[in-house]
Short mmCIF file of C-alpha atoms in Angstrom, two decimals:
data_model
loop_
_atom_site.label_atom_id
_atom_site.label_comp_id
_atom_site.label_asym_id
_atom_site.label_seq_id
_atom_site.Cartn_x
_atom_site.Cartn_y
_atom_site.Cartn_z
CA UNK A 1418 -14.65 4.66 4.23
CA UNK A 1419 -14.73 1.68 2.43
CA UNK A 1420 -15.94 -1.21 4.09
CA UNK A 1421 -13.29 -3.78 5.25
CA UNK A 1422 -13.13 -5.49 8.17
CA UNK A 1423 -9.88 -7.88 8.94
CA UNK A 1424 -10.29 -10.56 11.86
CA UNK A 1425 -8.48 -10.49 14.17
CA UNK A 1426 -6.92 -6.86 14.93
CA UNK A 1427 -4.28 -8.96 16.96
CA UNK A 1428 -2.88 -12.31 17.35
CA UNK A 1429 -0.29 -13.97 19.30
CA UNK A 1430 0.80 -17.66 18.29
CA UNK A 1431 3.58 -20.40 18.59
CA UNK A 1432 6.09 -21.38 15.86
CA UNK A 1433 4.59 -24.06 13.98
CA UNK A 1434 0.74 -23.07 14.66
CA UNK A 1435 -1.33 -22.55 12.09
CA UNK A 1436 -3.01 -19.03 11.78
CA UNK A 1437 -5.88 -17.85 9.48
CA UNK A 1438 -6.20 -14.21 8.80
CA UNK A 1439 -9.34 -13.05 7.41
CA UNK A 1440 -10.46 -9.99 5.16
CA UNK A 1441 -14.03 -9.30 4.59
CA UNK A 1442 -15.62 -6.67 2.18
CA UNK A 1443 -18.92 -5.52 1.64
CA UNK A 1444 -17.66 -3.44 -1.35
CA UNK A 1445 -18.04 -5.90 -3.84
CA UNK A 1446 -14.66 -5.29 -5.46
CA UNK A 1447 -13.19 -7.88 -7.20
CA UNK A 1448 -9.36 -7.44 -6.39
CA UNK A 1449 -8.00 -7.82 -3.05
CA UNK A 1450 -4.85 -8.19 -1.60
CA UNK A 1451 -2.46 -9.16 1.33
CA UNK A 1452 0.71 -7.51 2.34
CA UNK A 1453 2.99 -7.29 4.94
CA UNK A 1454 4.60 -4.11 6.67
CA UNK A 1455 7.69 -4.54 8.40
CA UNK A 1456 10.76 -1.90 9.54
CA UNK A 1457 12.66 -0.83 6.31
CA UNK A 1458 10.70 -2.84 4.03
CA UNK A 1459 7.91 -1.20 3.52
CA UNK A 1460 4.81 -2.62 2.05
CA UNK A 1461 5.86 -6.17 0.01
CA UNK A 1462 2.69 -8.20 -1.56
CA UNK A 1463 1.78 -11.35 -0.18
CA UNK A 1464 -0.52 -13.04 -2.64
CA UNK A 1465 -3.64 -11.34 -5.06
CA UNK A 1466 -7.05 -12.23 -6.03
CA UNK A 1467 -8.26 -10.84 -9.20
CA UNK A 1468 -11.89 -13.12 -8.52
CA UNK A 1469 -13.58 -15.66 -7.01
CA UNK A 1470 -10.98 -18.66 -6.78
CA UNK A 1471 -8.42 -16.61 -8.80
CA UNK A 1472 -5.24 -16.04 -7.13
CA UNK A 1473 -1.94 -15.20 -7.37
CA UNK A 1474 1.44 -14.74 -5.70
CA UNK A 1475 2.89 -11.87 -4.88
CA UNK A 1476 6.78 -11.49 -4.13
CA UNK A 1477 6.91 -12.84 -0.36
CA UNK A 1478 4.28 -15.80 -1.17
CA UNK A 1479 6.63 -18.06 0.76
CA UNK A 1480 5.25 -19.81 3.83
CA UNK A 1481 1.53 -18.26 2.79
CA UNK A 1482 -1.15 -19.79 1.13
CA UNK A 1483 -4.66 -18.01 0.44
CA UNK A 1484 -8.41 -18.81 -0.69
CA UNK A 1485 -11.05 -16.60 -1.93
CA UNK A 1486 -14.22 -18.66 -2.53
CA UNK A 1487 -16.82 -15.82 -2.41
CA UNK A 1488 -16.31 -12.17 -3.65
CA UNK A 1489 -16.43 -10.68 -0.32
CA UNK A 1490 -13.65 -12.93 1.67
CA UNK A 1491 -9.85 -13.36 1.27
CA UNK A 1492 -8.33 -15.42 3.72
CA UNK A 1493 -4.68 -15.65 4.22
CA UNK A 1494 -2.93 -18.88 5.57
CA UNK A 1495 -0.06 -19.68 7.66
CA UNK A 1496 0.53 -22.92 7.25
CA UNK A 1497 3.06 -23.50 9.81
CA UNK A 1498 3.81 -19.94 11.96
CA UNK A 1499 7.38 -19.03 12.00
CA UNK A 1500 9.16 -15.79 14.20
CA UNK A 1501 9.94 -14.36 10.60
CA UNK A 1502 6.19 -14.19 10.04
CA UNK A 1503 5.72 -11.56 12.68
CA UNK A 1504 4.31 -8.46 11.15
CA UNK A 1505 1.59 -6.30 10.41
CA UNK A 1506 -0.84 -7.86 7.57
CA UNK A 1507 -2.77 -5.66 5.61
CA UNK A 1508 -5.83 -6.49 3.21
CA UNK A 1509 -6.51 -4.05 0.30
CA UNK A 1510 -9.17 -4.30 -2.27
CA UNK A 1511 -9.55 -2.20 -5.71
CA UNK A 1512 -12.37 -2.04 -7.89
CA UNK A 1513 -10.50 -2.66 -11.11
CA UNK A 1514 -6.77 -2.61 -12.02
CA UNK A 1515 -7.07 0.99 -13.60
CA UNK A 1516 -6.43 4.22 -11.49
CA UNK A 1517 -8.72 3.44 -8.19
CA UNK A 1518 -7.21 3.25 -5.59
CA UNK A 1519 -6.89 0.91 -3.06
CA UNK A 1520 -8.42 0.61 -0.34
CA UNK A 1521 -6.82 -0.90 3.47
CA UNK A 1522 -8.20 -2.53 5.96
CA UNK A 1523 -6.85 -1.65 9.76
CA UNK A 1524 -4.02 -4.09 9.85
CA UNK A 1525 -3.60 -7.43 11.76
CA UNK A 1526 -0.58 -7.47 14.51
CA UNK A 1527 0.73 -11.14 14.24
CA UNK A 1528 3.37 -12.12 16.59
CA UNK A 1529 4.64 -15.17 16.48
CA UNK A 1530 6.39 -16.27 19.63
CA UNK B 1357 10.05 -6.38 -12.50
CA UNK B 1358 8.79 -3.08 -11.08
CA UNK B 1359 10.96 -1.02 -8.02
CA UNK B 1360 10.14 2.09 -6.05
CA UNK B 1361 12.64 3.44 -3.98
CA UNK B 1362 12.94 5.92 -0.87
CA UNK B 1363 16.38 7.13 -0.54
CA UNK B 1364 15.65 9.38 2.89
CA UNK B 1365 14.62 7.11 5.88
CA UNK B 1366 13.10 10.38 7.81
CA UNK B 1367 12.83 13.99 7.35
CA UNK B 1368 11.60 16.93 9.82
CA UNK B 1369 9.81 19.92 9.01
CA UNK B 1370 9.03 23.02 11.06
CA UNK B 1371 5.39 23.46 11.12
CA UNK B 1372 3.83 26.26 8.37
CA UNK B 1373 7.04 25.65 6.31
CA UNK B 1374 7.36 23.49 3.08
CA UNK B 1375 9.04 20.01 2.70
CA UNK B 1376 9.56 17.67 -0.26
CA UNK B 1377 9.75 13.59 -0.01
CA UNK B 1378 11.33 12.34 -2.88
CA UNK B 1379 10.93 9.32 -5.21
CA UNK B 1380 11.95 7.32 -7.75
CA UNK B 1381 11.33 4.35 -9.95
CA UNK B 1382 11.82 1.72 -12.05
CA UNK B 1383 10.22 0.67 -15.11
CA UNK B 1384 10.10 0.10 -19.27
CA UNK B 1385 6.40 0.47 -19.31
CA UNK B 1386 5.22 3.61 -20.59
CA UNK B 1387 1.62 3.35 -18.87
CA UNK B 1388 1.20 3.71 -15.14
CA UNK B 1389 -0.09 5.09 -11.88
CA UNK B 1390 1.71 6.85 -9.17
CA UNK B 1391 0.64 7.21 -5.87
CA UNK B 1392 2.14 8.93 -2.44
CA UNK B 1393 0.10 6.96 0.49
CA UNK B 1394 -0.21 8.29 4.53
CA UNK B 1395 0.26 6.14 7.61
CA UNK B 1396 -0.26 7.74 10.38
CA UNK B 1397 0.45 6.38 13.82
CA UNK B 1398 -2.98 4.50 13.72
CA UNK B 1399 -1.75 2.22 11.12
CA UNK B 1400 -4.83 3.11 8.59
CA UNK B 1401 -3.63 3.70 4.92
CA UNK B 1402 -4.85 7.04 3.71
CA UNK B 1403 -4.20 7.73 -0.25
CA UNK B 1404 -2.86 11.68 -0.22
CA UNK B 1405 -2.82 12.09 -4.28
CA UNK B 1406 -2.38 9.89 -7.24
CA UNK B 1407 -1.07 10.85 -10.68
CA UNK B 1408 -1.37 9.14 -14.28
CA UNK B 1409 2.06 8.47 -16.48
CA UNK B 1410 0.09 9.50 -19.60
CA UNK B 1411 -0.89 13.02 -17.97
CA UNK B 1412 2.19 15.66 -18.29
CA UNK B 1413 0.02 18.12 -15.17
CA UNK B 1414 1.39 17.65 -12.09
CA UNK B 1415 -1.53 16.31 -9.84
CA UNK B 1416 -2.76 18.77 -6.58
CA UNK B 1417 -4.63 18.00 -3.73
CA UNK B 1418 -4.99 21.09 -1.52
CA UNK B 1419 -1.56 21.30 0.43
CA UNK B 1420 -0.40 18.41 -1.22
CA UNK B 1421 1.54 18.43 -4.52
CA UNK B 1422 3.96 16.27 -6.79
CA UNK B 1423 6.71 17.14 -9.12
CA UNK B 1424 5.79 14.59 -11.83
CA UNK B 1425 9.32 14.10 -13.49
CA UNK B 1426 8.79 10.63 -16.32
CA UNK B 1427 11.96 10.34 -18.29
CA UNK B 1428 13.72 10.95 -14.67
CA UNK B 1429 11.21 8.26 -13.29
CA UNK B 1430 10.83 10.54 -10.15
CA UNK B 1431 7.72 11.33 -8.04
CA UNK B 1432 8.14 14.16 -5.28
CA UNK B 1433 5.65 14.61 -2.84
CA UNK B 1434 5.80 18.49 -1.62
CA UNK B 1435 3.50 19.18 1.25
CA UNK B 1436 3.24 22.98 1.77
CA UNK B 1437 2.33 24.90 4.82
CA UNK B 1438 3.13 21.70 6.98
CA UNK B 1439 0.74 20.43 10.04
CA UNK B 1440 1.14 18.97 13.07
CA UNK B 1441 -1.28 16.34 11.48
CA UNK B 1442 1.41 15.68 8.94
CA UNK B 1443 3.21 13.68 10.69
CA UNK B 1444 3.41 10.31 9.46
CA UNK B 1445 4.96 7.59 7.63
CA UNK B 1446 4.48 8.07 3.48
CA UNK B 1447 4.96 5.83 1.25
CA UNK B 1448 5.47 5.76 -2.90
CA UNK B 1449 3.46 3.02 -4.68
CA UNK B 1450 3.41 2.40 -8.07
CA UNK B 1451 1.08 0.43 -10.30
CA UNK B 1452 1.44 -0.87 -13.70
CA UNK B 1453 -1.28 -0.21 -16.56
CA UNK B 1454 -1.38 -4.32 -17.25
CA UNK B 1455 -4.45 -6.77 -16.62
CA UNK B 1456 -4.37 -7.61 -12.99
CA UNK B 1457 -1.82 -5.20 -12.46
CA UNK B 1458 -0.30 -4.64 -8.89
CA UNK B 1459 0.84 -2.13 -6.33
CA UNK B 1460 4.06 -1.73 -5.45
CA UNK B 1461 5.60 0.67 -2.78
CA UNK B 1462 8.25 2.10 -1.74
CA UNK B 1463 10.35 1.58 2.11
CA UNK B 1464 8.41 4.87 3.21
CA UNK B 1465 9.86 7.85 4.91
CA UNK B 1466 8.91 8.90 8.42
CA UNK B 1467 8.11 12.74 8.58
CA UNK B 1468 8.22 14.41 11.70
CA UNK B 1469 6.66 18.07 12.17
CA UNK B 1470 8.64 20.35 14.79
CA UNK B 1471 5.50 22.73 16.44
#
């Protein structure tokens, strides 16, 4: 298995709170990626790192900031928690935008209360 | 911009038998990647087969199989001689050829395997 590690495996906040979510990879793979999972929606991408300090948004960036200033973490920030932002967040990483696949950390529960 | 769409929310299969999730998509590029991901109740992302627009075979992974259908823009997952291990949520995902290209997936189907 590929070797990501996302901190923590479950978190339980207040609205308004700010939460960091963290994704570490020992892979040295230089995209990664943060996406949600909630009923009926499936899988929608947060933001994207294509390298150190290069970032992107994704198409539910709202609310969600990020920073990647080492190849190995991507952090994901909530600025300002909100009950909308409960979900599962999963990090991905890919060696290169051609076929390989990606590969998924274990998920983060977030509930935001 | 890019879609991939589930139609069937859930589907049931009686184990040993055959069962088909469908697929379908949304693009004008002519280069891309198709994928059919597992999620099985302990949340970890498992990749079950992948399959290149350019290549006109149908991509097979043991049990696991796709009908491959590109001027339809369709991407059936058949899983043949069904487990009890099957079970799971699967999701489409499809990724664009392009620099710094991204996945994008589909609502997923639940797939339940009667014993």
């Amino acid at each position: 298995d590929a070797g990501i590690t996302q901190s923590p495996r479950h978190k339980v906040t207040e609205t308004g709170t700010p939460v960091t979510l963290r994704c570490h990879q020992t892979e040295n793979h230089r995209y990664m990626y943060w996406y949600r999972q909630d009923p009926g929606h499936g899988l929608r991408l947060i933001h994207y790192s294509y390298g150190v300090k290069d970032t992107d948004k994704g198409e539910v960036s709202d609310g969600y900031s990020v920073s990647r200033s080492k190849t190995e973490d991507f952090l994901l920030t909530l600025e300002s928690a909100t009950s909308s932002q409960t979900s599962v967040y999963f990090c991905a990483i890919s060696e290169s935008n051609r076929v390989q696949k990606l590969f998924f950390g274990s998920g983060t529960q977030l509930s935001v209360l | 911009a890019q879609t991939v769409t589930q139609s069937q929310p859930e589907m049931s299969v009686q184990e040993a038998e055959t069962v088909t999730l469908s697929c379908t998509y949304d693009t004008s590029e002519s280069d891309y990647y198709l994928f059919w991901y597992k999620q099985p109740p302990s949340r970890q992302m498992i990749l079950v087969i992948r399959q290149e627009a350019y290549k006109q075979q149908n991509a097979t992974e043991n049990r696991f199989s796709v009908n491959f259908q590109k001027a339809a823009k369709s991407f059936s997952l058949k899983i043949s001689d069904s487990q009890l291990g099957d079970a799971a949520m699967y999701f489409c995902a499809y990724r664009s050829s392009g620099a710094n290209s991204k996945l994008t997936f589909g609502k997923g189907i639940t797939l339940s395997v009667r014993p």
